[in-house]
Amino acid sequence: MRYLPLTADDRAEMMKTIGAKSVDDFYNDVPVSARLKGPVPGLPNHVGELEVERHMTKLSKKNRAASDGPFFVGCGAYKHHIPASVDHIIQRSEFLTTYTPYQPEIAQGTLQTMFEFQTQVAALTGMEVANASMYDGSTACAEAAVMACRVTKRNTVVLSGGLHPHYADTTRTLCEANGIKVIQLTPAVDGELELSKHVDDAACVIGQTPNVFGTLTDLTPVADAAHAKGALLVTVFTEVVSLGLVKTPGEMGADIAVGEGQSIGVPLGFGGPYVGLFTCKSKFMRQMPGRLCGETVDADGKRGFVLTLSTREQHIRRDKATSNICTNSGLCMLAFTAHMTLLGDNGLTHLATLNHEAACDLADALAAVKGVKVLTTRYFNEIAFETMKPADQVLAALEKHDVIGGVRASRLFPGAGMDNVIVAAATECCTAADIAAYAQALAQVLA
Amino acid sequence: MTMNSTGRPTSISANGGSGTDVTVSGSKGLLQAEGLIFEIGSSDKTGVDLPKPKGTKSRLGGVTRGAPSGLPGLTEPEAVRHYVRLSQKNYAIDLGLFPLGSCTMKHNPRLNEKMARLPGFADVHPMQPQATVQGALEVIEELADWLMKLTNMPAVAMTPKAGAHGELAGMLAIRAALIARGEGEKRKRVLVPVSAHGTNPATAAQCGFIIDEINAAADGRVDLEDLKSKLVDSSDVAGIMLTNPNTCGLFERDIKAIADLIHAAGGYFYCDGANFNAIVGRVRPGDLGVDAMHINLHKTFSTPHGGGGPGSGPTVLSAALAPYAPVPFITKTADGLRFVEHHSEAPDSFGRMCAFHGQMGMFTRALAYILSHGADGLRQVAEDAVLNANYILARLKPLMSPAFEGYCMHEALFSDAFLKDTGVETIDIAKGLIDEGYHPMTMYFPLVVHGAMLIEPTETESKAELDRFCDALASIARRAVQKDPSLKTAPHLAPARRLDETRAARSPRLKWTPETPTMKAAE
């Protein structure tokens, strides 16, 4: 077995040192009825790399990759180009195969990247403090809701009609288990400002911009309304590249801002692992979930970094912890921070501009198709549009033209009366030819 | 023939080489000094070349960014150097034995990385039409099948994103089952041993449960009498959260009795599967009366820890809990595999725990690992992991103090009894190991053992590596008993000396700011 260094002689000699007869001796505490005499039945035995590669490659080829042709799917995960050096960096053994930096003297590499990440995320969002990652945007959103209840000592959270439904459902699951009441507003392409009407007695209102339909909203009026009633504003973004151009959560007065960081550095990967971004005002710092890295000095007075404020965390506070999170998204965080470092402020703004222009081109191309009505008026790189045919049929027909046209709203919000609506995203990866192919195919499908 | 060594000193000079402790560059040989990106980069630099924008009129509707982020960029050579230099300040399993107990730091096969990067896995979108991702669904199904067979459990929730998230899945399923029985309000008490990982009580609390701690017996297992006393009035008991093998590295020999007691009391048995590596292929948790157990793919099944994640925590469920599993899950239809994504299609489900379908990137890696090992190899994994731990226990027993009598499972646990009156503490032993070129063991956990040192070698280590490690740790133990003062200030040879954690927590500095006075590059 290529992964097991002990030889038969080693094993025998070690047994002698231990004074045991057989490895079975070590399992003497296992109830007799639960002892397996040999390998688990019904499963194959070990194979070489070649066989594994053959099998996995065969399975992978049954999937249509985003790069295989025109591709316009967004809704919380976005196809972006990742510089080659990012993957090289995250495959460095010292980053890839190390643990959580509990021993800071031999983990300054990880810790310094965490500190740089926290600084980058705070600057991008315009918020005061960022942690060193959550599992993904949806779980960050759920944790934000629970944290808002802790901060305000209130027990109701309100979710906008444009919040990604997976985020809303994840938040509802965690809130219900905590005895928190969840009010869900009706799905709406452009309804985030409705939140202002539901701030009374709320711990927080949660709005998303750009929302799941692509609509951009300045949530400043919601922040003002919420603060007037002692509620917090939690803002959500699923497309972090938007922050190169759009108004930040900090500029809108958000108390907690969370989002998905996948777009910077992390491949689509069929939904995970991703990297949840979690930020807040510094006065709430000690109520945050997750790991934080802080600056300090070592015994020689040299600058160094450590995990800090861990009295919030489960390994110290146990049932009084702010969250049960332990393992987070370390390596995706590294990918994010490395890609962000390659971009820099100007690079991100440039990238965001290309995304916005691609979406404008897509909107124009689709609007020119007979029977298409674009529903979004303010957007970044994603739009919603309606046709006179059911969206599932339209998307299936587009697939036959090798165009993956987006997500049907009925998959997001079944039974919401949005059967003919499609949400489509365009990034820097979409070429003019891709967009033309989409419009052409759609014209044929709708004809 | 003799080599000309004129002008080439071959021994350390009279000053013992201490003159090289301070260099102009701040670097020390191969160890390069490296500042923060905010000190070495600038916002007009970039490592990404992009086409020129066309100048389309904005449709942002005025929702535009005010102040720029000001974040620095670096060109590719600068960025690569920055991160490679930082990487060299990290210890890693690829460098040597990583004996961090309860963390299962085993080798991460590179084949797994290659498989996860196949475009058909890495470049597919979670929301693209399901007909275009049938291979991805097959991977999930195939891995799920292995996990169910290895545990002899009838169902598995694949979406949890880490161990603690898997615990959440299990406890939410228990909560849903109790609600379905009409006992959701009544049964709120969850029994948790004091030796448990902190995530257990934190998770139970996050589900609205109240924690009732059970004591450990003198042999390091659950105190069965204490457990029974907590079940005298069991009408409010929701269940138990028990790690097996437990955090002392021991198999709970009364596990079936415990399961029976909990079930008779009307509760459910959550098993923390963090230590599954000790028993995979030898024992199936489904044969022990378990109702739910998470499996850390980043432990037993070798997906890389990545400096703190990502993980993946599929959670196997008994028939009693299976109906309450989270969405999404996969069903077979005439048109192939399909996700059940919405609560409305699965009304008994406790709901959704995250966006999309779980940690696909970890599934492909874990499946590659499992296929590589097969049923026979996985059994050998457990046996070698347990053998290695017992070898360490046997070799160090004469010098250190084993916490308990007898053999251990996959990790050897020592107390600090052998350090009594030396002035040396567990942390000093740990830091001494750093100077010897090792990552320290888990220290001060589990809480039931004073000054605990928990050593988990995994099956990755050869006998020669184990001997080298034992020699190093033995020498530190001897130095401790001799009250060697240098241990109190170790490490001396690491990229950093001991760090002031109190200072970091007292006035938290969680991001770089330009005006911060200490912000010059590390010396």
PDB file of N, CA and C in Angstrom, chain A residues 2 11 27 29 33 44 46 55 62-64 66-67 77 87 93 97-99 103 105 110 118 124 138 173 178 245 269-270 295-296 299 303 324 328 341-342 350 357 361 379 411, chain B residues 39 47 51 54-55 59 65 83 90-91 94 120 122-125 128 132 138 142 203 206 221 256 278 305 307-308 341-342 352 355 372-373 375-376 384 431 498 500 510 518-519:
ATOM      1  N   ARG A   2       0.689   2.067  -1.021  1.00  0.00           N
ATOM      2  CA  ARG A   2       1.646   3.158  -1.240  1.00  0.00           C
ATOM      3  C   ARG A   2       1.626   4.248  -0.174  1.00  0.00           C
ATOM      4  N   ARG A  11       6.271  -3.880  11.953  1.00  0.00           N
ATOM      5  CA  ARG A  11       5.088  -4.130  12.798  1.00  0.00           C
ATOM      6  C   ARG A  11       5.416  -5.179  13.860  1.00  0.00           C
ATOM      7  N   TYR A  27      -7.819  -3.798  20.461  1.00  0.00           N
ATOM      8  CA  TYR A  27      -9.269  -3.627  20.274  1.00  0.00           C
ATOM      9  C   TYR A  27     -10.079  -4.458  21.270  1.00  0.00           C
ATOM     10  N   ASP A  29     -11.372  -3.700  24.012  1.00  0.00           N
ATOM     11  CA  ASP A  29     -12.512  -3.024  24.642  1.00  0.00           C
ATOM     12  C   ASP A  29     -13.741  -2.998  23.734  1.00  0.00           C
ATOM     13  N   SER A  33     -19.547  -8.522  19.788  1.00  0.00           N
ATOM     14  CA  SER A  33     -20.484  -8.579  18.664  1.00  0.00           C
ATOM     15  C   SER A  33     -20.183  -7.514  17.605  1.00  0.00           C
ATOM     16  N   PRO A  44     -14.815  -2.976  -2.395  1.00  0.00           N
ATOM     17  CA  PRO A  44     -13.622  -3.441  -3.095  1.00  0.00           C
ATOM     18  C   PRO A  44     -12.337  -3.163  -2.318  1.00  0.00           C
ATOM     19  N   HIS A  46      -7.989  -2.247  -2.279  1.00  0.00           N
ATOM     20  CA  HIS A  46      -7.207  -1.095  -2.740  1.00  0.00           C
ATOM     21  C   HIS A  46      -6.775  -1.230  -4.209  1.00  0.00           C
ATOM     22  N   HIS A  55     -11.234   6.062 -13.117  1.00  0.00           N
ATOM     23  CA  HIS A  55     -12.610   6.114 -12.615  1.00  0.00           C
ATOM     24  C   HIS A  55     -13.076   7.552 -12.411  1.00  0.00           C
ATOM     25  N   LYS A  62     -18.721  13.376 -17.259  1.00  0.00           N
ATOM     26  CA  LYS A  62     -20.189  13.423 -17.367  1.00  0.00           C
ATOM     27  C   LYS A  62     -20.729  14.800 -16.983  1.00  0.00           C
ATOM     28  N   ASN A  63     -19.841  15.684 -16.579  1.00  0.00           N
ATOM     29  CA  ASN A  63     -20.265  17.029 -16.179  1.00  0.00           C
ATOM     30  C   ASN A  63     -19.876  18.028 -17.258  1.00  0.00           C
ATOM     31  N   ARG A  64     -20.723  19.021 -17.466  1.00  0.00           N
ATOM     32  CA  ARG A  64     -20.419  20.070 -18.428  1.00  0.00           C
ATOM     33  C   ARG A  64     -19.744  21.190 -17.652  1.00  0.00           C
ATOM     34  N   ALA A  66     -17.978  24.811 -16.850  1.00  0.00           N
ATOM     35  CA  ALA A  66     -18.335  26.183 -17.220  1.00  0.00           C
ATOM     36  C   ALA A  66     -17.511  26.671 -18.404  1.00  0.00           C
ATOM     37  N   SER A  67     -16.252  26.248 -18.461  1.00  0.00           N
ATOM     38  CA  SER A  67     -15.378  26.716 -19.540  1.00  0.00           C
ATOM     39  C   SER A  67     -15.628  26.008 -20.861  1.00  0.00           C
ATOM     40  N   ALA A  77     -22.747  31.950  -6.847  1.00  0.00           N
ATOM     41  CA  ALA A  77     -21.420  31.416  -7.188  1.00  0.00           C
ATOM     42  C   ALA A  77     -21.118  31.895  -8.598  1.00  0.00           C
ATOM     43  N   ASP A  87      -3.254  29.061  -7.447  1.00  0.00           N
ATOM     44  CA  ASP A  87      -3.301  27.621  -7.177  1.00  0.00           C
ATOM     45  C   ASP A  87      -1.923  27.101  -6.772  1.00  0.00           C
ATOM     46  N   SER A  93       3.157  23.026   0.285  1.00  0.00           N
ATOM     47  CA  SER A  93       2.973  22.079   1.382  1.00  0.00           C
ATOM     48  C   SER A  93       2.729  22.769   2.718  1.00  0.00           C
ATOM     49  N   THR A  97      -0.791  21.601   4.006  1.00  0.00           N
ATOM     50  CA  THR A  97      -0.797  20.458   4.926  1.00  0.00           C
ATOM     51  C   THR A  97      -0.457  20.865   6.357  1.00  0.00           C
ATOM     52  N   THR A  98      -0.881  22.041   6.750  1.00  0.00           N
ATOM     53  CA  THR A  98      -0.693  22.415   8.148  1.00  0.00           C
ATOM     54  C   THR A  98      -2.046  22.562   8.826  1.00  0.00           C
ATOM     55  N   TYR A  99      -2.008  22.695  10.143  1.00  0.00           N
ATOM     56  CA  TYR A  99      -3.248  22.761  10.906  1.00  0.00           C
ATOM     57  C   TYR A  99      -3.569  24.206  11.263  1.00  0.00           C
ATOM     58  N   GLN A 103      -0.005  26.883  17.342  1.00  0.00           N
ATOM     59  CA  GLN A 103       1.357  27.061  17.856  1.00  0.00           C
ATOM     60  C   GLN A 103       1.997  28.187  17.040  1.00  0.00           C
ATOM     61  N   GLU A 105       4.539  30.068  17.034  1.00  0.00           N
ATOM     62  CA  GLU A 105       5.964  30.174  16.708  1.00  0.00           C
ATOM     63  C   GLU A 105       6.300  29.483  15.389  1.00  0.00           C
ATOM     64  N   THR A 110       0.782  31.184   8.165  1.00  0.00           N
ATOM     65  CA  THR A 110      -0.679  31.178   8.150  1.00  0.00           C
ATOM     66  C   THR A 110      -1.228  32.411   8.863  1.00  0.00           C
ATOM     67  N   GLN A 118      -7.901  39.655   6.920  1.00  0.00           N
ATOM     68  CA  GLN A 118      -8.837  40.453   7.723  1.00  0.00           C
ATOM     69  C   GLN A 118      -8.777  41.923   7.313  1.00  0.00           C
ATOM     70  N   LEU A 124     -12.371  46.190   1.856  1.00  0.00           N
ATOM     71  CA  LEU A 124     -13.292  45.983   0.736  1.00  0.00           C
ATOM     72  C   LEU A 124     -14.717  46.334   1.122  1.00  0.00           C
ATOM     73  N   SER A 138     -23.623  31.687   3.257  1.00  0.00           N
ATOM     74  CA  SER A 138     -24.926  31.363   3.854  1.00  0.00           C
ATOM     75  C   SER A 138     -24.809  31.121   5.358  1.00  0.00           C
ATOM     76  N   THR A 173     -33.079  27.820   9.631  1.00  0.00           N
ATOM     77  CA  THR A 173     -32.758  26.578  10.355  1.00  0.00           C
ATOM     78  C   THR A 173     -32.068  26.888  11.681  1.00  0.00           C
ATOM     79  N   ASN A 178     -32.644  28.074  17.750  1.00  0.00           N
ATOM     80  CA  ASN A 178     -32.310  28.968  18.852  1.00  0.00           C
ATOM     81  C   ASN A 178     -33.534  29.686  19.415  1.00  0.00           C
ATOM     82  N   LEU A 245     -16.838  48.295  -7.368  1.00  0.00           N
ATOM     83  CA  LEU A 245     -17.570  49.422  -7.952  1.00  0.00           C
ATOM     84  C   LEU A 245     -18.699  49.966  -7.082  1.00  0.00           C
ATOM     85  N   GLY A 269     -16.305  24.689  -8.251  1.00  0.00           N
ATOM     86  CA  GLY A 269     -16.260  23.466  -7.450  1.00  0.00           C
ATOM     87  C   GLY A 269     -17.605  22.893  -7.036  1.00  0.00           C
ATOM     88  N   PHE A 270     -18.622  23.079  -7.828  1.00  0.00           N
ATOM     89  CA  PHE A 270     -19.945  22.521  -7.558  1.00  0.00           C
ATOM     90  C   PHE A 270     -20.485  22.919  -6.181  1.00  0.00           C
ATOM     91  N   GLU A 295      -2.395  41.166  16.128  1.00  0.00           N
ATOM     92  CA  GLU A 295      -0.972  41.471  16.156  1.00  0.00           C
ATOM     93  C   GLU A 295      -0.459  41.518  17.594  1.00  0.00           C
ATOM     94  N   THR A 296       0.757  41.044  17.783  1.00  0.00           N
ATOM     95  CA  THR A 296       1.393  41.160  19.092  1.00  0.00           C
ATOM     96  C   THR A 296       2.911  41.166  18.884  1.00  0.00           C
ATOM     97  N   ALA A 299       8.896  37.177  22.341  1.00  0.00           N
ATOM     98  CA  ALA A 299       9.759  37.417  23.504  1.00  0.00           C
ATOM     99  C   ALA A 299      10.945  38.312  23.175  1.00  0.00           C
ATOM    100  N   ARG A 303       7.543  41.861  15.955  1.00  0.00           N
ATOM    101  CA  ARG A 303       6.131  41.724  15.598  1.00  0.00           C
ATOM    102  C   ARG A 303       5.806  40.272  15.245  1.00  0.00           C
ATOM    103  N   ASN A 324     -20.410  27.433  17.392  1.00  0.00           N
ATOM    104  CA  ASN A 324     -19.713  26.146  17.546  1.00  0.00           C
ATOM    105  C   ASN A 324     -18.619  25.976  16.498  1.00  0.00           C
ATOM    106  N   ASN A 328     -12.602  26.199   9.768  1.00  0.00           N
ATOM    107  CA  ASN A 328     -13.314  27.169   8.930  1.00  0.00           C
ATOM    108  C   ASN A 328     -12.905  26.961   7.483  1.00  0.00           C
ATOM    109  N   THR A 341      -4.403  40.108  -3.491  1.00  0.00           N
ATOM    110  CA  THR A 341      -3.100  40.771  -3.530  1.00  0.00           C
ATOM    111  C   THR A 341      -2.627  40.940  -4.973  1.00  0.00           C
ATOM    112  N   LEU A 342      -2.905  39.956  -5.806  1.00  0.00           N
ATOM    113  CA  LEU A 342      -2.532  40.093  -7.213  1.00  0.00           C
ATOM    114  C   LEU A 342      -3.351  41.198  -7.887  1.00  0.00           C
ATOM    115  N   HIS A 350     -10.935  47.413 -11.933  1.00  0.00           N
ATOM    116  CA  HIS A 350     -10.869  47.088 -13.356  1.00  0.00           C
ATOM    117  C   HIS A 350     -11.684  45.820 -13.648  1.00  0.00           C
ATOM    118  N   GLU A 357     -19.667  45.645 -17.484  1.00  0.00           N
ATOM    119  CA  GLU A 357     -19.855  45.856 -18.929  1.00  0.00           C
ATOM    120  C   GLU A 357     -20.389  44.592 -19.601  1.00  0.00           C
ATOM    121  N   ASP A 361     -23.872  44.321 -21.662  1.00  0.00           N
ATOM    122  CA  ASP A 361     -23.948  43.749 -23.009  1.00  0.00           C
ATOM    123  C   ASP A 361     -24.966  42.625 -23.070  1.00  0.00           C
ATOM    124  N   TYR A 379     -28.056  47.079 -11.748  1.00  0.00           N
ATOM    125  CA  TYR A 379     -27.410  45.771 -11.533  1.00  0.00           C
ATOM    126  C   TYR A 379     -25.909  45.888 -11.673  1.00  0.00           C
ATOM    127  N   ARG A 411     -36.650  27.498  -9.464  1.00  0.00           N
ATOM    128  CA  ARG A 411     -35.777  26.622  -8.668  1.00  0.00           C
ATOM    129  C   ARG A 411     -35.396  27.315  -7.358  1.00  0.00           C
TER     130      ARG A 411
ATOM    131  N   GLU B  39       2.858  46.963   3.408  1.00  0.00           N
ATOM    132  CA  GLU B  39       4.151  47.645   3.499  1.00  0.00           C
ATOM    133  C   GLU B  39       4.976  47.463   2.225  1.00  0.00           C
ATOM    134  N   GLY B  47      -0.910  42.120 -10.409  1.00  0.00           N
ATOM    135  CA  GLY B  47      -0.381  40.873 -10.939  1.00  0.00           C
ATOM    136  C   GLY B  47      -1.342  40.251 -11.933  1.00  0.00           C
ATOM    137  N   PRO B  51      -8.143  43.130 -20.119  1.00  0.00           N
ATOM    138  CA  PRO B  51      -8.415  43.968 -21.290  1.00  0.00           C
ATOM    139  C   PRO B  51      -8.989  45.334 -20.886  1.00  0.00           C
ATOM    140  N   LYS B  54     -14.604  49.051 -22.205  1.00  0.00           N
ATOM    141  CA  LYS B  54     -15.100  49.771 -23.382  1.00  0.00           C
ATOM    142  C   LYS B  54     -15.576  51.179 -23.055  1.00  0.00           C
ATOM    143  N   GLY B  55     -15.911  51.371 -21.767  1.00  0.00           N
ATOM    144  CA  GLY B  55     -16.442  52.662 -21.369  1.00  0.00           C
ATOM    145  C   GLY B  55     -17.957  52.720 -21.413  1.00  0.00           C
ATOM    146  N   ARG B  59     -24.754  51.193 -15.221  1.00  0.00           N
ATOM    147  CA  ARG B  59     -26.151  50.907 -14.850  1.00  0.00           C
ATOM    148  C   ARG B  59     -26.236  50.476 -13.389  1.00  0.00           C
ATOM    149  N   ARG B  65     -19.446  53.031  -5.235  1.00  0.00           N
ATOM    150  CA  ARG B  65     -18.500  53.084  -4.129  1.00  0.00           C
ATOM    151  C   ARG B  65     -17.983  54.510  -3.946  1.00  0.00           C
ATOM    152  N   TYR B  83       4.317  34.994  -0.617  1.00  0.00           N
ATOM    153  CA  TYR B  83       3.647  33.844   0.004  1.00  0.00           C
ATOM    154  C   TYR B  83       4.601  32.670   0.227  1.00  0.00           C
ATOM    155  N   ASN B  90       5.963  28.194   8.401  1.00  0.00           N
ATOM    156  CA  ASN B  90       4.967  27.228   8.882  1.00  0.00           C
ATOM    157  C   ASN B  90       5.556  25.834   9.009  1.00  0.00           C
ATOM    158  N   TYR B  91       5.113  25.119  10.018  1.00  0.00           N
ATOM    159  CA  TYR B  91       5.351  23.681  10.084  1.00  0.00           C
ATOM    160  C   TYR B  91       4.215  22.999   9.316  1.00  0.00           C
ATOM    161  N   ASP B  94       3.868  17.722   5.594  1.00  0.00           N
ATOM    162  CA  ASP B  94       4.840  17.374   4.557  1.00  0.00           C
ATOM    163  C   ASP B  94       6.292  17.561   5.020  1.00  0.00           C
ATOM    164  N   GLY B 120     -14.095  18.868 -14.859  1.00  0.00           N
ATOM    165  CA  GLY B 120     -15.465  18.376 -14.661  1.00  0.00           C
ATOM    166  C   GLY B 120     -15.923  18.404 -13.208  1.00  0.00           C
ATOM    167  N   ALA B 122     -13.962  20.766 -10.748  1.00  0.00           N
ATOM    168  CA  ALA B 122     -13.596  22.081 -10.207  1.00  0.00           C
ATOM    169  C   ALA B 122     -14.332  23.214 -10.907  1.00  0.00           C
ATOM    170  N   ASP B 123     -14.734  22.984 -12.139  1.00  0.00           N
ATOM    171  CA  ASP B 123     -15.305  24.073 -12.947  1.00  0.00           C
ATOM    172  C   ASP B 123     -16.774  23.820 -13.264  1.00  0.00           C
ATOM    173  N   VAL B 124     -17.498  23.234 -12.316  1.00  0.00           N
ATOM    174  CA  VAL B 124     -18.946  23.103 -12.503  1.00  0.00           C
ATOM    175  C   VAL B 124     -19.670  23.893 -11.421  1.00  0.00           C
ATOM    176  N   HIS B 125     -20.810  24.439 -11.807  1.00  0.00           N
ATOM    177  CA  HIS B 125     -21.551  25.356 -10.956  1.00  0.00           C
ATOM    178  C   HIS B 125     -22.649  24.593 -10.209  1.00  0.00           C
ATOM    179  N   GLN B 128     -26.143  24.878 -12.019  1.00  0.00           N
ATOM    180  CA  GLN B 128     -26.390  24.612 -13.435  1.00  0.00           C
ATOM    181  C   GLN B 128     -27.352  23.426 -13.540  1.00  0.00           C
ATOM    182  N   THR B 132     -26.693  18.323 -16.473  1.00  0.00           N
ATOM    183  CA  THR B 132     -25.320  18.591 -16.919  1.00  0.00           C
ATOM    184  C   THR B 132     -24.278  18.279 -15.842  1.00  0.00           C
ATOM    185  N   GLU B 138     -23.019  11.526  -9.076  1.00  0.00           N
ATOM    186  CA  GLU B 138     -22.543  10.148  -8.892  1.00  0.00           C
ATOM    187  C   GLU B 138     -21.408  10.079  -7.868  1.00  0.00           C
ATOM    188  N   GLU B 142     -21.572   7.823  -4.631  1.00  0.00           N
ATOM    189  CA  GLU B 142     -20.578   6.767  -4.412  1.00  0.00           C
ATOM    190  C   GLU B 142     -19.887   6.935  -3.057  1.00  0.00           C
ATOM    191  N   THR B 203     -22.334  23.083  20.230  1.00  0.00           N
ATOM    192  CA  THR B 203     -23.342  22.705  19.242  1.00  0.00           C
ATOM    193  C   THR B 203     -24.687  22.470  19.909  1.00  0.00           C
ATOM    194  N   GLN B 206     -26.298  25.565  20.706  1.00  0.00           N
ATOM    195  CA  GLN B 206     -26.772  26.269  19.516  1.00  0.00           C
ATOM    196  C   GLN B 206     -28.122  25.717  19.039  1.00  0.00           C
ATOM    197  N   ARG B 221     -12.803   6.478  31.032  1.00  0.00           N
ATOM    198  CA  ARG B 221     -14.053   6.307  30.288  1.00  0.00           C
ATOM    199  C   ARG B 221     -15.179   7.048  31.006  1.00  0.00           C
ATOM    200  N   LYS B 256     -22.138  -0.015  24.376  1.00  0.00           N
ATOM    201  CA  LYS B 256     -23.469  -0.565  24.080  1.00  0.00           C
ATOM    202  C   LYS B 256     -24.416  -0.383  25.260  1.00  0.00           C
ATOM    203  N   ALA B 278      -9.209   5.554  14.236  1.00  0.00           N
ATOM    204  CA  ALA B 278      -8.748   4.432  15.069  1.00  0.00           C
ATOM    205  C   ALA B 278      -9.487   3.140  14.759  1.00  0.00           C
ATOM    206  N   HIS B 305      -5.820  19.836   5.761  1.00  0.00           N
ATOM    207  CA  HIS B 305      -6.337  20.774   6.766  1.00  0.00           C
ATOM    208  C   HIS B 305      -6.179  22.230   6.346  1.00  0.00           C
ATOM    209  N   GLY B 307      -4.377  24.730   6.972  1.00  0.00           N
ATOM    210  CA  GLY B 307      -4.165  25.805   7.939  1.00  0.00           C
ATOM    211  C   GLY B 307      -5.440  26.213   8.656  1.00  0.00           C
ATOM    212  N   GLY B 308      -6.392  25.287   8.746  1.00  0.00           N
ATOM    213  CA  GLY B 308      -7.623  25.596   9.496  1.00  0.00           C
ATOM    214  C   GLY B 308      -8.881  25.340   8.692  1.00  0.00           C
ATOM    215  N   GLU B 341     -34.266  19.577  -3.194  1.00  0.00           N
ATOM    216  CA  GLU B 341     -33.636  20.805  -2.706  1.00  0.00           C
ATOM    217  C   GLU B 341     -34.495  21.595  -1.725  1.00  0.00           C
ATOM    218  N   HIS B 342     -35.802  21.343  -1.793  1.00  0.00           N
ATOM    219  CA  HIS B 342     -36.685  22.230  -1.031  1.00  0.00           C
ATOM    220  C   HIS B 342     -37.394  21.505   0.091  1.00  0.00           C
ATOM    221  N   ARG B 352     -32.434  23.318   5.675  1.00  0.00           N
ATOM    222  CA  ARG B 352     -31.165  23.479   4.967  1.00  0.00           C
ATOM    223  C   ARG B 352     -30.111  24.008   5.926  1.00  0.00           C
ATOM    224  N   ALA B 355     -25.777  26.911   1.774  1.00  0.00           N
ATOM    225  CA  ALA B 355     -26.089  27.063   0.357  1.00  0.00           C
ATOM    226  C   ALA B 355     -25.533  25.859  -0.407  1.00  0.00           C
ATOM    227  N   SER B 372      -8.400   4.440  -3.346  1.00  0.00           N
ATOM    228  CA  SER B 372      -6.996   4.040  -3.305  1.00  0.00           C
ATOM    229  C   SER B 372      -6.763   2.982  -2.227  1.00  0.00           C
ATOM    230  N   HIS B 373      -7.353   3.172  -1.062  1.00  0.00           N
ATOM    231  CA  HIS B 373      -7.125   2.255   0.061  1.00  0.00           C
ATOM    232  C   HIS B 373      -7.976   0.997  -0.018  1.00  0.00           C
ATOM    233  N   ALA B 375     -11.303  -1.465   1.021  1.00  0.00           N
ATOM    234  CA  ALA B 375     -11.717  -1.976   2.329  1.00  0.00           C
ATOM    235  C   ALA B 375     -10.523  -2.536   3.101  1.00  0.00           C
ATOM    236  N   ASP B 376      -9.614  -3.207   2.383  1.00  0.00           N
ATOM    237  CA  ASP B 376      -8.458  -3.792   3.075  1.00  0.00           C
ATOM    238  C   ASP B 376      -7.492  -2.723   3.566  1.00  0.00           C
ATOM    239  N   ASP B 384      -2.521   0.386  11.747  1.00  0.00           N
ATOM    240  CA  ASP B 384      -1.202   1.039  11.825  1.00  0.00           C
ATOM    241  C   ASP B 384      -1.257   2.291  12.694  1.00  0.00           C
ATOM    242  N   LYS B 431       6.817  23.420  23.600  1.00  0.00           N
ATOM    243  CA  LYS B 431       7.681  24.383  22.899  1.00  0.00           C
ATOM    244  C   LYS B 431       9.079  23.794  22.680  1.00  0.00           C
ATOM    245  N   ARG B 498       8.349  32.842  21.810  1.00  0.00           N
ATOM    246  CA  ARG B 498       6.992  32.803  22.374  1.00  0.00           C
ATOM    247  C   ARG B 498       6.306  34.149  22.197  1.00  0.00           C
ATOM    248  N   ASP B 500       3.252  37.046  22.797  1.00  0.00           N
ATOM    249  CA  ASP B 500       2.502  37.613  23.915  1.00  0.00           C
ATOM    250  C   ASP B 500       1.012  37.608  23.587  1.00  0.00           C
ATOM    251  N   LEU B 510      -6.630  43.980  14.964  1.00  0.00           N
ATOM    252  CA  LEU B 510      -7.102  42.904  14.088  1.00  0.00           C
ATOM    253  C   LEU B 510      -6.909  43.228  12.616  1.00  0.00           C
ATOM    254  N   THR B 518       4.097  50.315  15.468  1.00  0.00           N
ATOM    255  CA  THR B 518       4.978  49.146  15.414  1.00  0.00           C
ATOM    256  C   THR B 518       5.036  48.541  14.018  1.00  0.00           C
ATOM    257  N   MET B 519       4.424  49.223  13.073  1.00  0.00           N
ATOM    258  CA  MET B 519       4.244  48.626  11.771  1.00  0.00           C
ATOM    259  C   MET B 519       5.433  48.746  10.843  1.00  0.00           C
TER     260      MET B 519
END
